[in-house]
Amino acid sequence: MKTVMNAQRAFFGLLLLFVVGSQGGDLEVLRERVGRHSLEVPSSTKAARVTDVNAVRSKLPEVPSPAEQVEGCKLAIVGAGYGGLYFAYRIVFDEEMVAASDVCIFEASTRRIGGRVYSLRNLLGDPELVVDVGGYRYVPSQKLIAKLIEERLGLNTRCYYPLTCEDARRIIVDESGLNQLGYVAPVETMLEDLVKAGSRVFYGYKLTGVFDLSGEDAANVESTKTGGTPVELKFENGGSAVVDQVMLNIPSEAIATLDGRSILFQKQSKAAQGGYMISDTLSLTKIYVEYEDAWWITKLGLIEGTFEEPFDPKLEGRYHDGPARCFDKNNNQIPLDSEKEMIHKCNGALMAAYFGFDDQSQEKFYTAFKQGDDPLSIFEWDESADGFDLIQAVHNQLMNFHSQNFTNAGFSAADIDPPLYLYMGNWGREDPIAASAHEWTLHLPGTTIAKTTKALLRPAEGYDVFIANEAYGVSPGWAEGSIMMAERVLAYELGVGKPAWLNDDQYYRDVVKDLDFFDLLTVQLYDIPLPKSNMYS
């Protein structure tokens, strides 16, 4: 399978030789590339929601913001995800370059924020549980996001592996350290602070184009900018806004849907040509099964570790991934690793599967059960409900796989009550709002990934239109990649210095002096002298 995918990537690399450099070429190839990943789902399996899934989403208005000609925006953030809100947060609070009241945030979704970060709140079995069906953890060596979460925003974290702290990856928890908050918590915190300070948020605003307003086009437009070229943003709902600066926190799938007359294509810099295609989209599926009795803890004592079942439906699960809450006989919540005699009951959601990448057989199997355009699908243990076949099959497979464990512990699968719900995050390659994670795949002729990534910070010459998204960042697939691009826009395009909460070595090593991913030993990403430091001597 990998050979086939690499052959496809090589084909598109050759194709770029013919299209890069012509106006609109990037858009045509980008749209074709996104379209080739779309999977056709049989209509008979496109079931309606079996329950009110809005109950498990972040708290957003139930209706989109009314379409309007938005005025008074100096800075527009398109996409309320990590990179966009980080950029606004830094420029408003840390640098005080723009007043919060001059910031407008446009989010295509009407139900949630975060993009590929999707934290389910108020689970239908236990409303105190939180499940991340999208991005969910960070690595402390990713200093920018680690310091943002832990120091700048002051959020609490714990090891992803609760017993051994293997590989040091971390998740976000509440003050007690017992309950997950969800990986969207930093995004929510930044947005809440911006709104409190006066920023405006517009939900249901899907970008359709970014247009030049110089010359005759600007004759009847009053710009807030004292110099330079204003741009007009247009949205699918009919709304629009004239702004001075734009941060596009959107992936290649969203850029592919933009009007071909947009300056991202018509005014694209030579260095950025072909850049929108440097990454490819990974198709990922995560499945969590919620039980009233967290049997893997109460019956088997399994708190950490992985398991894998190769037969359909395949399982690739993790006992330590997925929330669980344990209580003593007085109904006081206690740590999961408490002595067995102390644990009176536990409930939780077990990660039963996490696949993707090149495993397209599983991609097709689970996509057949997807319940619409949203990445989230929810299935109830109800024989009359659509999708019952899936939750039943996954539960039966879990029971079969653990049958010997049950026997060894003095139980049987018959002692286990069926699950309450199954939550599936199915991240396809065609969703322009909530595209999946990305990976670098295309090395453009005559340049490097590093140089292309730098050019994409400001893809259209002469305009304050910037991009920050993990699809183009130095850490594709991680939120770190998105906020790293935002920080580099601040450093290289706006002349902003390092955040006060990063030390010099972290800033120059991790932010402005990274090395090319493919030419690690020879290509330097940015020509900025390093400060005096032993680590560089």
Coordinates of C-alpha atoms in Angstrom, one line a residue:
M1 CA 0.0 0.0 0.0
K2 CA 2.8 2.4 0.9
T3 CA 4.4 1.7 -2.6
V4 CA 1.1 2.7 -4.3
M5 CA 0.8 5.9 -2.2
N6 CA 4.4 6.9 -2.9
A7 CA 3.8 6.3 -6.6
Q8 CA 0.8 8.6 -6.4
R9 CA 2.9 11.3 -4.7
A10 CA 5.6 11.0 -7.3
F11 CA 3.1 11.5 -10.0
F12 CA 1.8 14.7 -8.4
G13 CA 5.3 15.9 -8.0
L14 CA 5.9 15.5 -11.7
L15 CA 2.6 17.2 -12.5
L16 CA 3.7 20.2 -10.6
L17 CA 6.5 20.7 -13.1
F18 CA 3.9 21.7 -15.6
V19 CA 1.4 23.7 -13.5
V20 CA 3.5 25.6 -11.0
G21 CA 4.1 29.1 -12.2
S22 CA 0.8 29.6 -14.1
Q23 CA -2.0 31.6 -12.5
G24 CA -4.5 29.3 -11.1
G25 CA -2.3 26.2 -11.5
D26 CA -1.9 25.7 -7.7
L27 CA -5.7 25.8 -7.2
E28 CA -6.4 23.3 -10.0
V29 CA -3.9 20.8 -8.7
L30 CA -4.9 21.3 -5.1
R31 CA -8.6 20.7 -5.8
E32 CA -7.8 17.6 -7.8
R33 CA -5.5 16.3 -5.0
V34 CA -8.2 16.8 -2.4
G35 CA -10.8 15.3 -4.5
R36 CA -8.9 12.1 -5.3
H37 CA -9.0 11.2 -1.6
S38 CA -12.8 11.4 -1.2
L39 CA -14.5 8.1 -0.3
E40 CA -18.0 7.4 -1.5
V41 CA -20.1 6.1 1.3
P42 CA -23.1 3.9 0.5
S43 CA -26.3 5.9 1.0
S44 CA -27.9 3.0 2.9
T45 CA -25.3 3.5 5.7
K46 CA -25.6 7.2 6.1
A47 CA -27.7 7.1 9.2
A48 CA -29.3 10.0 11.1
R49 CA -27.9 10.8 14.5
V50 CA -29.3 8.4 17.1
T51 CA -29.1 11.0 19.8
D52 CA -28.5 14.7 20.3
V53 CA -24.8 14.9 19.6
N54 CA -24.8 18.6 20.3
A55 CA -25.0 17.7 24.0
V56 CA -21.4 16.5 23.8
R57 CA -19.9 19.4 22.0
S58 CA -18.3 22.6 23.2
K59 CA -20.7 25.3 24.2
L60 CA -21.4 27.3 21.0
P61 CA -24.5 29.1 19.7
E62 CA -27.1 26.7 18.3
V63 CA -27.6 28.9 15.3
P64 CA -24.9 30.6 13.2
S65 CA -24.1 34.3 13.5
P66 CA -26.3 36.3 11.1
A67 CA -24.6 37.2 7.8
E68 CA -23.4 40.8 7.8
Q69 CA -20.9 43.2 6.3
V70 CA -18.6 43.2 9.3
E71 CA -16.9 46.5 10.0
G72 CA -14.2 47.7 12.4
C73 CA -11.8 44.7 12.0
K74 CA -8.1 45.5 11.8
L75 CA -7.1 41.9 12.3
A76 CA -9.2 38.9 11.0
I77 CA -8.5 35.4 12.3
V78 CA -10.0 32.8 9.9
G79 CA -10.4 29.5 11.8
A80 CA -10.7 29.3 15.6
G81 CA -8.0 26.8 16.1
Y82 CA -4.6 26.7 17.9
G83 CA -2.6 28.7 15.3
G84 CA -5.2 31.4 14.7
L85 CA -6.1 32.1 18.3
Y86 CA -2.4 31.9 19.4
F87 CA -1.5 34.6 16.9
A88 CA -4.3 36.8 18.1
Y89 CA -3.4 36.1 21.8
R90 CA 0.2 37.0 21.3
I91 CA -0.4 40.2 19.2
V92 CA -3.2 41.5 21.6
F93 CA -2.0 40.5 25.1
D94 CA 1.8 39.9 24.9
E95 CA 2.7 42.6 22.3
E96 CA -0.3 45.0 22.5
M97 CA 0.1 45.7 18.8
V98 CA -3.7 45.5 18.2
A99 CA -6.6 46.2 20.5
A100 CA -8.7 43.2 21.3
S101 CA -11.8 45.1 20.0
D102 CA -10.1 45.4 16.6
V103 CA -9.9 41.6 16.3
C104 CA -12.6 39.6 14.5
I105 CA -12.6 35.8 14.6
F106 CA -14.4 34.0 11.8
E107 CA -15.2 30.3 12.4
A108 CA -16.8 28.1 9.7
S109 CA -18.4 25.7 12.2
T110 CA -21.5 26.6 14.1
R111 CA -21.1 23.9 16.7
R112 CA -17.5 23.9 17.9
I113 CA -14.0 25.4 17.7
G114 CA -10.6 23.8 17.4
G115 CA -10.5 22.3 13.9
R116 CA -9.0 18.8 14.2
V117 CA -9.0 19.2 18.0
Y118 CA -12.4 17.9 19.0
S119 CA -13.1 17.5 22.7
L120 CA -16.4 15.8 23.5
R121 CA -18.0 17.3 26.7
N122 CA -21.0 16.0 28.7
L123 CA -20.8 12.4 27.5
L124 CA -24.2 10.8 27.3
G125 CA -23.3 8.1 30.0
D126 CA -21.3 10.3 32.4
P127 CA -21.4 14.0 31.7
E128 CA -18.1 14.5 33.7
L129 CA -16.1 12.5 31.1
V130 CA -14.3 14.2 28.2
V131 CA -13.2 12.3 25.1
D132 CA -10.8 13.7 22.5
V133 CA -11.8 12.2 19.1
G134 CA -9.2 14.4 17.4
G135 CA -5.8 15.9 18.6
Y136 CA -5.3 15.0 22.2
R137 CA -1.7 15.3 23.6
Y138 CA 1.7 17.1 23.3
V139 CA 5.3 16.3 23.9
P140 CA 7.2 18.4 26.4
S141 CA 10.1 18.7 23.9
Q142 CA 7.7 20.8 21.8
K143 CA 8.6 23.8 23.9
L144 CA 6.3 26.4 22.3
I145 CA 3.1 24.6 23.0
A146 CA 4.3 23.1 26.3
K147 CA 5.2 26.5 27.7
L148 CA 2.0 28.0 26.3
I149 CA -0.2 25.4 28.0
E150 CA 1.7 25.1 31.3
E151 CA 3.0 28.6 31.9
R152 CA 1.3 31.2 29.7
L153 CA -2.2 29.8 30.2
G154 CA -1.5 28.0 33.5
L155 CA -3.4 24.8 32.7
N156 CA -2.8 21.6 34.6
T157 CA -1.4 18.5 32.9
R158 CA -0.4 15.0 33.7
C159 CA 1.4 12.2 31.9
Y160 CA -0.4 10.5 29.1
Y161 CA 0.8 7.2 30.5
P162 CA -0.5 7.5 34.0
L163 CA 1.7 4.8 35.7
T164 CA 5.0 4.9 33.9
C165 CA 5.0 8.3 32.3
E166 CA 6.5 6.6 29.3
D167 CA 7.9 9.0 26.6
A168 CA 6.7 12.0 28.8
R169 CA 3.7 12.9 26.5
R170 CA 1.1 14.9 28.4
I171 CA -2.6 15.6 28.5
I172 CA -4.6 18.5 30.0
V173 CA -6.5 17.8 33.3
D174 CA -8.5 19.7 35.9
E175 CA -7.0 21.0 39.2
S176 CA -7.5 17.7 40.9
G177 CA -5.4 15.9 38.3
L178 CA -8.0 13.2 38.1
N179 CA -10.2 14.4 35.2
Q180 CA -9.3 15.2 31.6
L181 CA -10.3 18.7 30.4
G182 CA -9.8 18.0 26.7
Y183 CA -7.1 19.2 24.3
V184 CA -9.4 22.0 23.2
A185 CA -9.1 23.7 26.6
P186 CA -6.2 26.0 25.6
V187 CA -8.1 27.0 22.5
E188 CA -11.2 27.8 24.6
T189 CA -9.1 29.7 27.2
M190 CA -7.5 31.9 24.5
L191 CA -10.9 32.6 22.9
E192 CA -12.6 33.4 26.2
D193 CA -9.8 35.8 27.1
L194 CA -10.0 37.5 23.7
V195 CA -13.8 37.8 23.9
K196 CA -13.7 39.2 27.4
A197 CA -11.2 41.9 26.2
G198 CA -13.5 42.9 23.3
S199 CA -12.9 40.6 20.3
R200 CA -15.8 39.5 18.3
V201 CA -16.5 36.0 17.1
F202 CA -18.6 35.0 14.1
Y203 CA -19.8 31.4 13.8
G204 CA -21.0 29.8 10.5
Y205 CA -18.6 32.1 8.5
K206 CA -16.9 29.8 5.9
L207 CA -14.3 31.7 3.9
T208 CA -14.8 31.7 0.1
G209 CA -12.2 34.2 -1.0
V210 CA -9.6 36.9 -0.1
F211 CA -9.7 39.8 -2.6
D212 CA -7.6 42.8 -3.5
L213 CA -9.2 46.1 -2.7
S214 CA -6.6 48.5 -4.2
G215 CA -7.3 50.9 -7.0
E216 CA -10.9 51.1 -8.3
D217 CA -12.0 48.2 -6.2
A218 CA -11.3 50.2 -3.1
A219 CA -13.0 53.4 -4.2
N220 CA -16.1 52.9 -2.1
V221 CA -14.4 51.1 0.8
E222 CA -13.2 52.8 3.9
S223 CA -10.1 50.9 5.2
T224 CA -8.9 51.1 8.8
K225 CA -5.3 50.9 7.5
T226 CA -3.0 53.9 7.3
G227 CA -1.0 52.4 4.5
G228 CA -0.7 49.3 2.4
T229 CA -3.3 47.2 0.6
P230 CA -6.6 46.3 2.3
V231 CA -8.3 43.0 1.5
E232 CA -11.9 41.9 1.5
L233 CA -12.9 38.6 2.9
K234 CA -16.0 37.0 1.6
F235 CA -18.0 34.2 3.2
E236 CA -20.3 31.5 2.0
N237 CA -23.3 32.9 4.0
G238 CA -23.0 36.3 2.2
G239 CA -21.1 38.1 4.8
S240 CA -17.9 40.0 4.2
A241 CA -15.3 42.1 5.9
V242 CA -12.6 44.6 4.9
V243 CA -9.5 44.1 7.0
D244 CA -5.9 45.1 7.3
Q245 CA -4.3 41.8 8.3
V246 CA -5.5 38.3 8.0
M247 CA -4.3 35.1 9.7
L248 CA -5.6 32.0 7.8
N249 CA -5.7 29.1 10.3
I250 CA -7.0 26.8 7.7
P251 CA -5.7 23.6 6.0
S252 CA -5.1 22.9 2.3
E253 CA -8.6 21.4 2.0
A254 CA -10.1 24.8 2.9
I255 CA -7.7 26.7 0.6
A256 CA -8.8 24.4 -2.3
T257 CA -12.4 25.7 -1.9
L258 CA -11.5 29.3 -2.3
D259 CA -12.5 31.4 -5.3
G260 CA -9.8 31.2 -8.0
R261 CA -9.6 35.0 -8.1
S262 CA -8.4 35.1 -4.6
I263 CA -5.0 36.8 -4.1
L264 CA -3.7 33.5 -2.7
F265 CA -3.6 32.3 -6.3
Q266 CA -3.6 35.5 -8.4
K267 CA -0.9 37.3 -6.4
Q268 CA 1.0 34.3 -5.1
S269 CA 4.7 34.9 -4.5
K270 CA 7.1 33.0 -6.7
A271 CA 8.6 31.3 -3.6
A272 CA 5.2 30.1 -2.5
Q273 CA 4.2 28.6 -5.8
G274 CA 3.3 24.9 -5.4
G275 CA 3.5 25.3 -1.6
Y276 CA -0.2 24.6 -0.9
M277 CA 0.5 21.0 -2.0
I278 CA 3.6 20.2 0.0
S279 CA 1.5 18.1 2.5
D280 CA -0.9 15.3 2.1
T281 CA -3.8 14.4 4.3
L282 CA -3.9 11.4 6.6
S283 CA -7.2 9.6 7.1
L284 CA -7.6 8.8 10.7
T285 CA -10.3 7.0 12.8
K286 CA -10.6 6.9 16.6
I287 CA -13.2 4.9 18.4
Y288 CA -14.1 5.1 22.1
V289 CA -16.6 2.8 23.8
E290 CA -18.3 4.1 26.9
Y291 CA -19.3 1.6 29.7
E292 CA -21.1 2.2 33.0
D293 CA -18.6 -0.3 34.5
A294 CA -15.0 0.4 33.3
W295 CA -14.3 -3.4 33.3
W296 CA -10.8 -3.1 32.1
I297 CA -10.0 -1.4 35.4
T298 CA -12.5 -2.9 37.9
K299 CA -12.3 -6.5 36.6
L300 CA -8.9 -6.7 35.0
G301 CA -6.8 -4.0 36.6
L302 CA -5.6 -2.7 33.2
I303 CA -4.8 1.0 33.5
E304 CA -2.0 1.3 31.0
G305 CA -0.9 -0.5 27.9
T306 CA -2.0 -1.3 24.4
F307 CA -3.9 -4.2 22.6
E308 CA -4.4 -5.2 19.1
E309 CA -6.8 -7.6 17.3
P310 CA -6.0 -8.2 13.6
F311 CA -9.4 -9.5 12.5
D312 CA -12.4 -7.4 11.5
P313 CA -13.4 -5.2 13.2
K314 CA -9.8 -4.6 13.9
L315 CA -8.9 -3.2 17.3
E316 CA -5.8 -1.1 18.1
G317 CA -6.7 0.1 21.6
R318 CA -5.1 1.7 24.6
Y319 CA -6.1 1.2 28.2
H320 CA -4.6 4.5 29.2
D321 CA -6.4 6.5 26.5
G322 CA -9.9 7.5 27.2
P323 CA -11.3 9.0 30.4
A324 CA -12.3 7.0 33.4
R325 CA -13.5 7.9 36.9
C326 CA -13.2 5.7 40.0
F327 CA -15.0 6.1 43.3
D328 CA -14.7 4.6 46.8
K329 CA -17.7 3.3 48.8
N330 CA -18.5 6.8 50.0
N331 CA -18.7 8.0 46.4
N332 CA -15.5 10.0 46.6
Q333 CA -13.5 10.1 43.4
I334 CA -10.1 8.4 43.8
P335 CA -7.1 7.8 41.5
L336 CA -7.4 5.0 38.9
D337 CA -4.3 3.2 40.4
S338 CA -5.8 3.1 43.9
E339 CA -5.7 -0.2 45.8
K340 CA -8.2 -2.6 44.4
E341 CA -10.1 -3.0 47.7
M342 CA -10.6 0.8 47.8
I343 CA -12.3 0.9 44.4
H344 CA -16.1 0.6 44.7
K345 CA -16.9 1.4 41.1
C346 CA -15.5 3.0 37.9
N347 CA -17.0 4.2 34.7
G348 CA -15.3 5.3 31.6
A349 CA -14.7 5.2 27.9
L350 CA -12.1 2.9 26.4
M351 CA -10.1 3.7 23.3
A352 CA -10.9 0.6 21.2
A353 CA -9.2 1.6 17.9
Y354 CA -7.0 4.3 16.4
F355 CA -6.1 3.7 12.8
G356 CA -5.3 5.5 9.7
F357 CA -2.3 6.4 7.7
D358 CA -2.0 3.6 5.0
D359 CA -4.6 1.2 6.5
Q360 CA -7.3 2.0 3.9
S361 CA -9.2 -1.2 4.4
Q362 CA -10.1 0.0 7.9
E363 CA -10.7 3.5 6.6
K364 CA -13.4 2.2 4.2
F365 CA -14.9 -0.1 6.8
Y366 CA -15.5 2.6 9.4
T367 CA -16.3 5.4 7.0
A368 CA -19.3 3.3 5.9
F369 CA -20.8 4.0 9.3
K370 CA -20.1 7.7 9.4
Q371 CA -23.3 9.7 10.2
G372 CA -22.8 12.8 8.0
D373 CA -20.3 15.5 7.3
D374 CA -19.1 16.0 10.9
P375 CA -16.1 13.9 12.0
L376 CA -18.1 12.8 15.1
S377 CA -20.6 9.9 14.9
I378 CA -22.4 8.5 18.0
F379 CA -23.9 5.1 18.3
E380 CA -26.2 3.9 21.1
W381 CA -26.6 0.3 22.4
D382 CA -30.2 0.0 21.0
E383 CA -31.1 -2.8 18.6
S384 CA -33.6 -0.6 16.8
A385 CA -31.0 2.2 16.2
D386 CA -29.1 2.7 13.0
G387 CA -25.5 1.7 13.5
F388 CA -26.2 -0.9 16.2
D389 CA -24.2 -3.4 14.1
L390 CA -21.1 -1.4 14.7
I391 CA -21.3 -0.9 18.4
Q392 CA -22.3 -4.6 18.8
A393 CA -19.4 -5.8 16.7
V394 CA -16.8 -3.7 18.5
H395 CA -18.1 -4.8 21.9
N396 CA -18.1 -8.5 21.0
Q397 CA -14.6 -8.2 19.6
L398 CA -13.5 -6.6 22.9
M399 CA -15.1 -9.4 24.9
N400 CA -13.5 -12.1 22.6
F401 CA -10.1 -10.5 22.8
H402 CA -10.1 -10.3 26.6
S403 CA -11.8 -13.7 27.3
Q404 CA -8.7 -15.2 28.7
N405 CA -8.1 -12.2 30.9
F406 CA -11.6 -12.5 32.3
T407 CA -11.1 -16.2 33.0
N408 CA -7.8 -15.6 34.7
A409 CA -9.5 -12.9 36.9
G410 CA -12.4 -15.2 37.8
F411 CA -15.0 -13.6 35.4
S412 CA -16.5 -14.2 32.0
A413 CA -17.6 -11.9 29.2
A414 CA -21.2 -12.7 30.2
D415 CA -20.6 -10.8 33.5
I416 CA -19.9 -7.6 31.5
D417 CA -22.9 -5.3 30.7
P418 CA -23.0 -4.0 27.2
P419 CA -21.7 -0.5 26.5
L420 CA -23.8 2.7 26.6
Y421 CA -22.4 4.5 23.5
L422 CA -19.7 4.3 20.9
Y423 CA -18.1 7.6 19.8
M424 CA -16.3 7.6 16.5
G425 CA -14.0 10.4 15.2
N426 CA -13.6 9.7 11.5
W427 CA -11.2 12.2 10.0
G428 CA -11.5 12.1 6.2
R429 CA -9.5 13.8 3.6
E430 CA -12.2 15.9 2.0
D431 CA -13.6 18.0 4.9
P432 CA -12.6 21.7 4.4
I433 CA -13.5 22.6 7.9
A434 CA -12.2 19.7 10.0
A435 CA -9.6 18.1 7.8
S436 CA -7.4 15.4 9.3
A437 CA -3.7 15.7 10.2
H438 CA -1.2 16.1 7.5
E439 CA 2.3 14.9 6.5
W440 CA 4.9 16.4 4.2
T441 CA 5.1 14.4 1.0
L442 CA 6.1 16.7 -1.8
H443 CA 9.6 18.0 -2.4
L444 CA 9.2 20.8 -5.0
P445 CA 11.8 21.0 -7.8
G446 CA 14.5 23.5 -7.1
T447 CA 13.6 24.3 -3.5
T448 CA 13.2 22.7 -0.1
I449 CA 10.3 22.1 2.2
A450 CA 11.9 24.5 4.6
K451 CA 12.0 27.4 2.1
T452 CA 8.5 26.7 0.9
T453 CA 7.2 26.6 4.5
K454 CA 8.8 30.0 5.1
A455 CA 7.3 31.4 1.9
L456 CA 3.8 30.3 3.0
L457 CA 4.0 32.5 6.1
R458 CA 3.0 35.4 3.7
P459 CA 1.9 33.6 0.4
A460 CA 0.8 36.7 -1.5
E461 CA 3.4 39.5 -1.9
G462 CA 2.4 43.0 -0.7
Y463 CA -0.4 41.8 1.5
D464 CA -0.6 41.2 5.2
V465 CA -2.2 37.8 4.6
F466 CA -0.6 35.1 6.6
I467 CA -1.0 31.3 7.1
A468 CA -0.5 29.2 10.2
N469 CA -1.6 25.6 10.1
E470 CA -0.1 22.2 10.9
A471 CA -0.4 21.2 7.3
Y472 CA 2.4 23.6 6.4
G473 CA 4.3 23.7 9.8
V474 CA 7.6 22.2 10.8
S475 CA 5.7 19.7 13.0
P476 CA 2.9 18.5 10.6
G477 CA 0.2 16.5 12.4
W478 CA 0.7 18.4 15.7
A479 CA -0.8 21.6 17.2
E480 CA 2.9 22.7 17.7
G481 CA 3.2 23.0 13.9
S482 CA 0.4 25.5 13.7
I483 CA 1.4 27.7 16.5
M484 CA 5.1 27.5 15.4
M485 CA 4.0 29.0 12.0
A486 CA 2.1 31.7 13.9
E487 CA 5.2 32.6 16.0
R488 CA 7.3 32.7 12.9
V489 CA 4.9 35.1 11.2
L490 CA 5.3 37.3 14.3
A491 CA 9.1 37.0 14.1
Y492 CA 9.8 37.2 10.4
E493 CA 6.9 39.2 9.0
L494 CA 6.0 41.6 11.9
G495 CA 9.3 41.9 13.7
V496 CA 8.0 40.7 17.1
G497 CA 10.5 39.3 19.6
K498 CA 10.4 36.1 21.6
P499 CA 7.6 35.4 24.1
A500 CA 8.5 36.3 27.6
W501 CA 7.7 32.7 28.7
L502 CA 10.3 31.1 26.5
N503 CA 14.0 31.3 27.3
D504 CA 16.6 32.3 24.6
D505 CA 17.8 28.9 23.8
Q506 CA 14.3 27.5 23.4
Y507 CA 13.3 30.4 21.2
Y508 CA 16.3 30.4 18.9
R509 CA 16.6 26.6 18.7
D510 CA 12.9 25.7 18.4
V511 CA 11.3 28.7 16.8
V512 CA 13.5 30.8 14.6
K513 CA 16.5 28.5 14.0
D514 CA 14.9 25.2 13.0
L515 CA 16.6 23.1 10.3
D516 CA 15.2 21.7 7.1
F517 CA 13.2 18.5 7.7
F518 CA 14.8 16.7 4.7
D519 CA 18.2 18.3 4.5
L520 CA 18.9 18.4 8.3
L521 CA 22.7 18.6 8.0
T522 CA 22.9 21.2 5.2
V523 CA 20.0 23.5 4.9
Q524 CA 19.2 26.2 7.4
L525 CA 15.6 27.5 7.4
Y526 CA 16.3 31.1 8.5
D527 CA 19.4 33.2 8.2
I528 CA 19.3 34.7 11.7
P529 CA 22.5 34.8 13.8
L530 CA 22.2 32.8 17.0
P531 CA 22.8 34.3 20.4
K532 CA 26.0 33.4 22.3
S533 CA 25.3 30.0 23.9
N534 CA 27.3 27.0 24.8
M535 CA 24.7 24.7 23.0
Y536 CA 25.7 26.3 19.6
S537 CA 29.5 26.3 20.1

